Amino acid sequence: MMIDILIVEDEMPIRELLRMSLTGAGYRCICCDNGLKAADLLEGNTYDLILLDIMLPGMDGFELMEFIRLLDIPTIFITAKRDVSDKVKGLRMGAEDYIVKPFDIQELLARVEGVLRRHGKLDAQLSVGGLEINTESMQVSRAGEVIPLTHKEYEILLLFARNPGIVLYKTVIYERIWGGEYPEHTRTVELHVQRMKKKVGWEEKIKPVYAVGYRLEV
Ligand code: CA
């Protein structure tokens, strides 16, 4: 099931960064650069999560929050570093969390995942490609048999399991699992993916996509 995230941010580079990072992590993103347009979108559509900037043309994030609260959609405020009082106000108004610009992508993804989990939008138990994955006990099994994996292999598996049919770039896998920039000439991602797919029996299911990444076909 796709998770839909509405991004409301008028600064194009930040909006694009959010969109690219979240799309890379398997979420479906809808972007908007104006508070009034966001209100229109919210009237006709449902979203699982909203990333909401505060200073916006049309209608600001606080005004929009009044409206969002009625819809009961979990919201993360995006605030500028200087506006500490905004964070407090945002949380008091019912925002679930906030991130401060400039933000770290890993942190953003972790916050998004945390909020989605708290709202029961990410299942603890996943059934993908013949595997049962329990994200609370971090246990993977096939037909009742537990498959021992290293922590990294487990994390990579989970990334694929949450993004079936989507191309996961090696750079994205590296950034999500190891953090930091993708080093040149590294075979780390290839080696871990090879080992993981062999252990869980996904040799035929994880297909290479050109030289850039992989796709789980289930
Ligand atoms: Ca803004």
PDB file of C-alpha atoms and ligand atoms in Angstrom:
ATOM      1  CA  MET A   1       0.000   0.000   0.000  1.00  0.00           C
ATOM      2  CA  MET A   2       1.383   3.366  -1.001  1.00  0.00           C
ATOM      3  CA  ILE A   3       1.805   6.059   1.631  1.00  0.00           C
ATOM      4  CA  ASP A   4       0.814   9.508   0.341  1.00  0.00           C
ATOM      5  CA  ILE A   5       2.674  12.512   1.687  1.00  0.00           C
ATOM      6  CA  LEU A   6       1.661  16.101   0.999  1.00  0.00           C
ATOM      7  CA  ILE A   7       4.622  18.480   0.972  1.00  0.00           C
ATOM      8  CA  VAL A   8       3.726  22.139   1.462  1.00  0.00           C
ATOM      9  CA  GLU A   9       6.840  24.266   1.038  1.00  0.00           C
ATOM     10  CA  ASP A  10       7.347  27.383  -1.075  1.00  0.00           C
ATOM     11  CA  GLU A  11      11.145  27.217  -1.308  1.00  0.00           C
ATOM     12  CA  MET A  12      11.790  25.161  -4.398  1.00  0.00           C
ATOM     13  CA  PRO A  13      15.175  23.622  -3.438  1.00  0.00           C
ATOM     14  CA  ILE A  14      13.824  22.428  -0.104  1.00  0.00           C
ATOM     15  CA  ARG A  15      10.637  21.150  -1.661  1.00  0.00           C
ATOM     16  CA  GLU A  16      12.633  19.228  -4.259  1.00  0.00           C
ATOM     17  CA  LEU A  17      14.980  17.805  -1.647  1.00  0.00           C
ATOM     18  CA  LEU A  18      12.001  16.585   0.369  1.00  0.00           C
ATOM     19  CA  ARG A  19      10.318  15.155  -2.690  1.00  0.00           C
ATOM     20  CA  MET A  20      13.408  13.340  -3.928  1.00  0.00           C
ATOM     21  CA  SER A  21      14.336  11.924  -0.533  1.00  0.00           C
ATOM     22  CA  LEU A  22      10.854  10.721   0.283  1.00  0.00           C
ATOM     23  CA  THR A  23      10.236   9.325  -3.193  1.00  0.00           C
ATOM     24  CA  GLY A  24      13.549   7.494  -2.929  1.00  0.00           C
ATOM     25  CA  ALA A  25      12.361   5.973   0.315  1.00  0.00           C
ATOM     26  CA  GLY A  26       9.231   4.672  -1.395  1.00  0.00           C
ATOM     27  CA  TYR A  27       6.617   7.253  -0.470  1.00  0.00           C
ATOM     28  CA  ARG A  28       4.318   8.906  -2.961  1.00  0.00           C
ATOM     29  CA  CYS A  29       4.680  12.684  -2.781  1.00  0.00           C
ATOM     30  CA  ILE A  30       2.373  15.470  -3.792  1.00  0.00           C
ATOM     31  CA  CYS A  31       3.951  18.913  -3.722  1.00  0.00           C
ATOM     32  CA  CYS A  32       2.454  22.324  -3.230  1.00  0.00           C
ATOM     33  CA  ASP A  33       4.064  25.777  -2.891  1.00  0.00           C
ATOM     34  CA  ASN A  34       1.177  27.799  -1.513  1.00  0.00           C
ATOM     35  CA  GLY A  35      -1.093  27.593   1.532  1.00  0.00           C
ATOM     36  CA  LEU A  36      -4.320  28.208  -0.342  1.00  0.00           C
ATOM     37  CA  LYS A  37      -3.513  25.562  -2.925  1.00  0.00           C
ATOM     38  CA  ALA A  38      -2.744  23.172  -0.085  1.00  0.00           C
ATOM     39  CA  ALA A  39      -6.170  23.856   1.441  1.00  0.00           C
ATOM     40  CA  ASP A  40      -7.746  23.030  -1.925  1.00  0.00           C
ATOM     41  CA  LEU A  41      -5.790  19.794  -2.193  1.00  0.00           C
ATOM     42  CA  LEU A  42      -6.797  18.833   1.330  1.00  0.00           C
ATOM     43  CA  GLU A  43     -10.438  19.322   0.490  1.00  0.00           C
ATOM     44  CA  GLY A  44     -10.445  16.847  -2.331  1.00  0.00           C
ATOM     45  CA  ASN A  45      -7.860  14.273  -1.288  1.00  0.00           C
ATOM     46  CA  THR A  46      -6.646  12.209   1.612  1.00  0.00           C
ATOM     47  CA  TYR A  47      -3.038  12.014   2.735  1.00  0.00           C
ATOM     48  CA  ASP A  48      -1.242   9.872   5.264  1.00  0.00           C
ATOM     49  CA  LEU A  49       1.120  12.624   6.357  1.00  0.00           C
ATOM     50  CA  ILE A  50       1.740  16.319   5.750  1.00  0.00           C
ATOM     51  CA  LEU A  51       5.081  18.123   5.800  1.00  0.00           C
ATOM     52  CA  LEU A  52       4.179  21.716   6.431  1.00  0.00           C
ATOM     53  CA  ASP A  53       6.297  24.829   6.139  1.00  0.00           C
ATOM     54  CA  ILE A  54       5.241  27.766   8.311  1.00  0.00           C
ATOM     55  CA  MET A  55       5.926  30.863   6.217  1.00  0.00           C
ATOM     56  CA  LEU A  56       3.894  30.327   3.058  1.00  0.00           C
ATOM     57  CA  PRO A  57       2.196  32.531   0.507  1.00  0.00           C
ATOM     58  CA  GLY A  58      -1.601  32.456   0.456  1.00  0.00           C
ATOM     59  CA  MET A  59      -2.165  31.028   3.897  1.00  0.00           C
ATOM     60  CA  ASP A  60       0.530  30.310   6.454  1.00  0.00           C
ATOM     61  CA  GLY A  61       1.243  26.974   8.078  1.00  0.00           C
ATOM     62  CA  PHE A  62      -0.473  27.873  11.326  1.00  0.00           C
ATOM     63  CA  GLU A  63      -3.703  28.834   9.580  1.00  0.00           C
ATOM     64  CA  LEU A  64      -3.523  25.692   7.526  1.00  0.00           C
ATOM     65  CA  MET A  65      -2.951  23.668  10.678  1.00  0.00           C
ATOM     66  CA  GLU A  66      -6.347  24.773  12.029  1.00  0.00           C
ATOM     67  CA  PHE A  67      -7.865  23.109   9.003  1.00  0.00           C
ATOM     68  CA  ILE A  68      -5.641  20.025   9.085  1.00  0.00           C
ATOM     69  CA  ARG A  69      -6.502  19.393  12.708  1.00  0.00           C
ATOM     70  CA  LEU A  70     -10.138  18.820  11.722  1.00  0.00           C
ATOM     71  CA  LEU A  71      -9.000  16.267   9.156  1.00  0.00           C
ATOM     72  CA  ASP A  72      -6.835  14.461  11.671  1.00  0.00           C
ATOM     73  CA  ILE A  73      -3.840  13.995   9.378  1.00  0.00           C
ATOM     74  CA  PRO A  74      -0.464  13.671  11.166  1.00  0.00           C
ATOM     75  CA  THR A  75       1.663  16.695  10.367  1.00  0.00           C
ATOM     76  CA  ILE A  76       5.340  17.517  10.702  1.00  0.00           C
ATOM     77  CA  PHE A  77       6.195  21.205  10.743  1.00  0.00           C
ATOM     78  CA  ILE A  78       9.232  22.411   8.849  1.00  0.00           C
ATOM     79  CA  THR A  79      10.647  25.419  10.646  1.00  0.00           C
ATOM     80  CA  ALA A  80      13.562  27.766  10.109  1.00  0.00           C
ATOM     81  CA  LYS A  81      16.329  27.532  12.669  1.00  0.00           C
ATOM     82  CA  ARG A  82      15.717  30.895  14.298  1.00  0.00           C
ATOM     83  CA  ASP A  83      12.024  30.362  14.966  1.00  0.00           C
ATOM     84  CA  VAL A  84      12.109  28.399  18.207  1.00  0.00           C
ATOM     85  CA  SER A  85       8.782  29.836  19.310  1.00  0.00           C
ATOM     86  CA  ASP A  86       7.235  28.476  16.105  1.00  0.00           C
ATOM     87  CA  LYS A  87       8.100  24.947  17.133  1.00  0.00           C
ATOM     88  CA  VAL A  88       6.355  25.335  20.445  1.00  0.00           C
ATOM     89  CA  LYS A  89       3.329  26.901  18.820  1.00  0.00           C
ATOM     90  CA  GLY A  90       3.256  24.207  16.140  1.00  0.00           C
ATOM     91  CA  LEU A  91       3.325  21.390  18.658  1.00  0.00           C
ATOM     92  CA  ARG A  92       0.681  23.072  20.765  1.00  0.00           C
ATOM     93  CA  MET A  93      -1.513  23.325  17.703  1.00  0.00           C
ATOM     94  CA  GLY A  94      -1.406  19.613  17.217  1.00  0.00           C
ATOM     95  CA  ALA A  95       1.571  19.043  14.957  1.00  0.00           C
ATOM     96  CA  GLU A  96       3.078  15.645  15.568  1.00  0.00           C
ATOM     97  CA  ASP A  97       6.695  16.682  15.232  1.00  0.00           C
ATOM     98  CA  TYR A  98       8.892  19.303  13.651  1.00  0.00           C
ATOM     99  CA  ILE A  99      12.138  19.425  11.741  1.00  0.00           C
ATOM    100  CA  VAL A 100      14.469  22.381  11.590  1.00  0.00           C
ATOM    101  CA  LYS A 101      15.902  23.704   8.337  1.00  0.00           C
ATOM    102  CA  PRO A 102      18.527  22.875   7.210  1.00  0.00           C
ATOM    103  CA  PHE A 103      17.726  19.294   8.092  1.00  0.00           C
ATOM    104  CA  ASP A 104      19.514  16.027   7.735  1.00  0.00           C
ATOM    105  CA  ILE A 105      17.848  13.578   5.341  1.00  0.00           C
ATOM    106  CA  GLN A 106      18.365  10.570   7.591  1.00  0.00           C
ATOM    107  CA  GLU A 107      16.741  12.440  10.434  1.00  0.00           C
ATOM    108  CA  LEU A 108      13.837  13.505   8.254  1.00  0.00           C
ATOM    109  CA  LEU A 109      13.219   9.927   7.111  1.00  0.00           C
ATOM    110  CA  ALA A 110      13.399   8.658  10.668  1.00  0.00           C
ATOM    111  CA  ARG A 111      10.891  11.300  11.844  1.00  0.00           C
ATOM    112  CA  VAL A 112       8.522  10.477   8.992  1.00  0.00           C
ATOM    113  CA  GLU A 113       8.753   6.768   9.727  1.00  0.00           C
ATOM    114  CA  GLY A 114       8.228   7.380  13.447  1.00  0.00           C
ATOM    115  CA  VAL A 115       5.083   9.422  12.882  1.00  0.00           C
ATOM    116  CA  LEU A 116       3.662   6.929  10.387  1.00  0.00           C
ATOM    117  CA  ARG A 117       4.328   4.081  12.800  1.00  0.00           C
ATOM    118  CA  ARG A 118       2.677   5.883  15.720  1.00  0.00           C
ATOM    119  CA  HIS A 119      -0.382   6.312  13.561  1.00  0.00           C
ATOM    120  CA  GLY A 120      -0.452   2.659  12.604  1.00  0.00           C
ATOM    121  CA  LYS A 121       0.262   3.424   8.960  1.00  0.00           C
ATOM    122  CA  LEU A 122       3.274   1.147   8.775  1.00  0.00           C
ATOM    123  CA  ASP A 123       2.435  -2.434   9.668  1.00  0.00           C
ATOM    124  CA  ALA A 124       4.581  -4.254  12.215  1.00  0.00           C
ATOM    125  CA  GLN A 125       4.084  -7.461  10.260  1.00  0.00           C
ATOM    126  CA  LEU A 126       4.892  -7.531   6.562  1.00  0.00           C
ATOM    127  CA  SER A 127       4.280 -10.425   4.199  1.00  0.00           C
ATOM    128  CA  VAL A 128       6.350 -10.002   1.056  1.00  0.00           C
ATOM    129  CA  GLY A 129       7.688 -12.486  -1.462  1.00  0.00           C
ATOM    130  CA  GLY A 130       7.009 -15.530   0.711  1.00  0.00           C
ATOM    131  CA  LEU A 131       8.626 -13.968   3.779  1.00  0.00           C
ATOM    132  CA  GLU A 132       7.119 -12.848   7.047  1.00  0.00           C
ATOM    133  CA  ILE A 133       8.916  -9.848   8.487  1.00  0.00           C
ATOM    134  CA  ASN A 134       8.178  -8.665  11.985  1.00  0.00           C
ATOM    135  CA  THR A 135       9.518  -5.149  12.346  1.00  0.00           C
ATOM    136  CA  GLU A 136       9.158  -5.160  16.130  1.00  0.00           C
ATOM    137  CA  SER A 137      11.116  -8.340  16.847  1.00  0.00           C
ATOM    138  CA  MET A 138      13.154  -7.765  13.636  1.00  0.00           C
ATOM    139  CA  GLN A 139      12.642 -11.408  12.785  1.00  0.00           C
ATOM    140  CA  VAL A 140      12.375 -12.773   9.267  1.00  0.00           C
ATOM    141  CA  SER A 141      10.859 -16.150   8.529  1.00  0.00           C
ATOM    142  CA  ARG A 142       9.787 -18.329   5.650  1.00  0.00           C
ATOM    143  CA  ALA A 143       7.114 -20.978   6.254  1.00  0.00           C
ATOM    144  CA  GLY A 144       7.666 -20.678   9.985  1.00  0.00           C
ATOM    145  CA  GLU A 145      11.459 -21.071   9.754  1.00  0.00           C
ATOM    146  CA  VAL A 146      13.401 -18.118  11.120  1.00  0.00           C
ATOM    147  CA  ILE A 147      16.137 -16.906   8.760  1.00  0.00           C
ATOM    148  CA  PRO A 148      19.170 -15.494  10.575  1.00  0.00           C
ATOM    149  CA  LEU A 149      20.336 -12.213   9.076  1.00  0.00           C
ATOM    150  CA  THR A 150      22.871  -9.614  10.109  1.00  0.00           C
ATOM    151  CA  HIS A 151      21.480  -6.253  11.119  1.00  0.00           C
ATOM    152  CA  LYS A 152      22.520  -4.629   7.839  1.00  0.00           C
ATOM    153  CA  GLU A 153      21.016  -7.451   5.781  1.00  0.00           C
ATOM    154  CA  TYR A 154      17.800  -7.093   7.726  1.00  0.00           C
ATOM    155  CA  GLU A 155      17.659  -3.352   7.110  1.00  0.00           C
ATOM    156  CA  ILE A 156      18.264  -3.812   3.385  1.00  0.00           C
ATOM    157  CA  LEU A 157      15.607  -6.510   3.237  1.00  0.00           C
ATOM    158  CA  LEU A 158      13.132  -4.210   4.963  1.00  0.00           C
ATOM    159  CA  LEU A 159      13.900  -1.419   2.525  1.00  0.00           C
ATOM    160  CA  PHE A 160      13.082  -3.728  -0.407  1.00  0.00           C
ATOM    161  CA  ALA A 161      10.036  -5.173   1.345  1.00  0.00           C
ATOM    162  CA  ARG A 162       8.602  -1.701   1.881  1.00  0.00           C
ATOM    163  CA  ASN A 163       9.257  -0.683  -1.717  1.00  0.00           C
ATOM    164  CA  PRO A 164       8.188  -3.545  -3.974  1.00  0.00           C
ATOM    165  CA  GLY A 165       8.275  -2.747  -7.670  1.00  0.00           C
ATOM    166  CA  ILE A 166      10.275   0.429  -7.127  1.00  0.00           C
ATOM    167  CA  VAL A 167      13.839   0.954  -8.318  1.00  0.00           C
ATOM    168  CA  LEU A 168      16.094   1.378  -5.322  1.00  0.00           C
ATOM    169  CA  TYR A 169      19.263   3.106  -6.364  1.00  0.00           C
ATOM    170  CA  LYS A 170      22.511   1.857  -4.865  1.00  0.00           C
ATOM    171  CA  THR A 171      23.206   5.384  -3.714  1.00  0.00           C
ATOM    172  CA  VAL A 172      19.842   5.503  -1.933  1.00  0.00           C
ATOM    173  CA  ILE A 173      20.387   2.101  -0.334  1.00  0.00           C
ATOM    174  CA  TYR A 174      23.806   3.226   0.843  1.00  0.00           C
ATOM    175  CA  GLU A 175      22.509   6.489   2.272  1.00  0.00           C
ATOM    176  CA  ARG A 176      19.600   4.800   4.030  1.00  0.00           C
ATOM    177  CA  ILE A 177      21.546   1.906   5.528  1.00  0.00           C
ATOM    178  CA  TRP A 178      25.032   3.258   6.093  1.00  0.00           C
ATOM    179  CA  GLY A 179      24.362   6.976   6.130  1.00  0.00           C
ATOM    180  CA  GLY A 180      26.506   9.602   4.464  1.00  0.00           C
ATOM    181  CA  GLU A 181      27.634  10.017   0.902  1.00  0.00           C
ATOM    182  CA  TYR A 182      27.957   7.058  -1.431  1.00  0.00           C
ATOM    183  CA  PRO A 183      31.700   6.406  -1.745  1.00  0.00           C
ATOM    184  CA  GLU A 184      33.118   5.926  -5.205  1.00  0.00           C
ATOM    185  CA  HIS A 185      34.218   2.422  -6.243  1.00  0.00           C
ATOM    186  CA  THR A 186      32.456   0.767  -3.338  1.00  0.00           C
ATOM    187  CA  ARG A 187      30.985  -2.722  -3.664  1.00  0.00           C
ATOM    188  CA  THR A 188      29.438  -2.665  -0.226  1.00  0.00           C
ATOM    189  CA  VAL A 189      25.845  -2.410  -1.421  1.00  0.00           C
ATOM    190  CA  GLU A 190      26.279  -5.139  -4.089  1.00  0.00           C
ATOM    191  CA  LEU A 191      27.872  -7.542  -1.631  1.00  0.00           C
ATOM    192  CA  HIS A 192      25.224  -7.054   1.021  1.00  0.00           C
ATOM    193  CA  VAL A 193      22.358  -7.331  -1.440  1.00  0.00           C
ATOM    194  CA  GLN A 194      23.886 -10.540  -2.882  1.00  0.00           C
ATOM    195  CA  ARG A 195      24.208 -12.147   0.517  1.00  0.00           C
ATOM    196  CA  MET A 196      20.801 -11.052   1.716  1.00  0.00           C
ATOM    197  CA  LYS A 197      18.916 -12.267  -1.332  1.00  0.00           C
ATOM    198  CA  LYS A 198      20.665 -15.635  -1.197  1.00  0.00           C
ATOM    199  CA  LYS A 199      19.822 -16.111   2.475  1.00  0.00           C
ATOM    200  CA  VAL A 200      16.138 -15.300   2.063  1.00  0.00           C
ATOM    201  CA  GLY A 201      15.676 -17.001  -1.320  1.00  0.00           C
ATOM    202  CA  TRP A 202      15.069 -13.829  -3.314  1.00  0.00           C
ATOM    203  CA  GLU A 203      17.722 -14.541  -5.989  1.00  0.00           C
ATOM    204  CA  GLU A 204      15.028 -14.424  -8.684  1.00  0.00           C
ATOM    205  CA  LYS A 205      13.012 -11.657  -7.102  1.00  0.00           C
ATOM    206  CA  ILE A 206      15.576  -8.894  -6.718  1.00  0.00           C
ATOM    207  CA  LYS A 207      16.428  -7.822 -10.236  1.00  0.00           C
ATOM    208  CA  PRO A 208      19.294  -5.525 -11.149  1.00  0.00           C
ATOM    209  CA  VAL A 209      18.225  -2.348 -12.942  1.00  0.00           C
ATOM    210  CA  TYR A 210      20.942  -1.325 -15.396  1.00  0.00           C
ATOM    211  CA  ALA A 211      23.964  -0.608 -13.247  1.00  0.00           C
ATOM    212  CA  VAL A 212      22.251   1.799 -10.925  1.00  0.00           C
ATOM    213  CA  GLY A 213      20.142  -0.262  -8.581  1.00  0.00           C
ATOM    214  CA  TYR A 214      17.665  -3.051  -7.982  1.00  0.00           C
ATOM    215  CA  ARG A 215      13.979  -3.724  -7.996  1.00  0.00           C
ATOM    216  CA  LEU A 216      12.042  -6.253  -5.949  1.00  0.00           C
ATOM    217  CA  GLU A 217       9.584  -8.055  -8.205  1.00  0.00           C
ATOM    218  CA  VAL A 218       6.875  -9.849  -6.268  1.00  0.00           C
TER     219      VAL A 218
HETATM  220 CA    CA B   1       8.514  29.237   3.476  1.00  0.00          CA
END
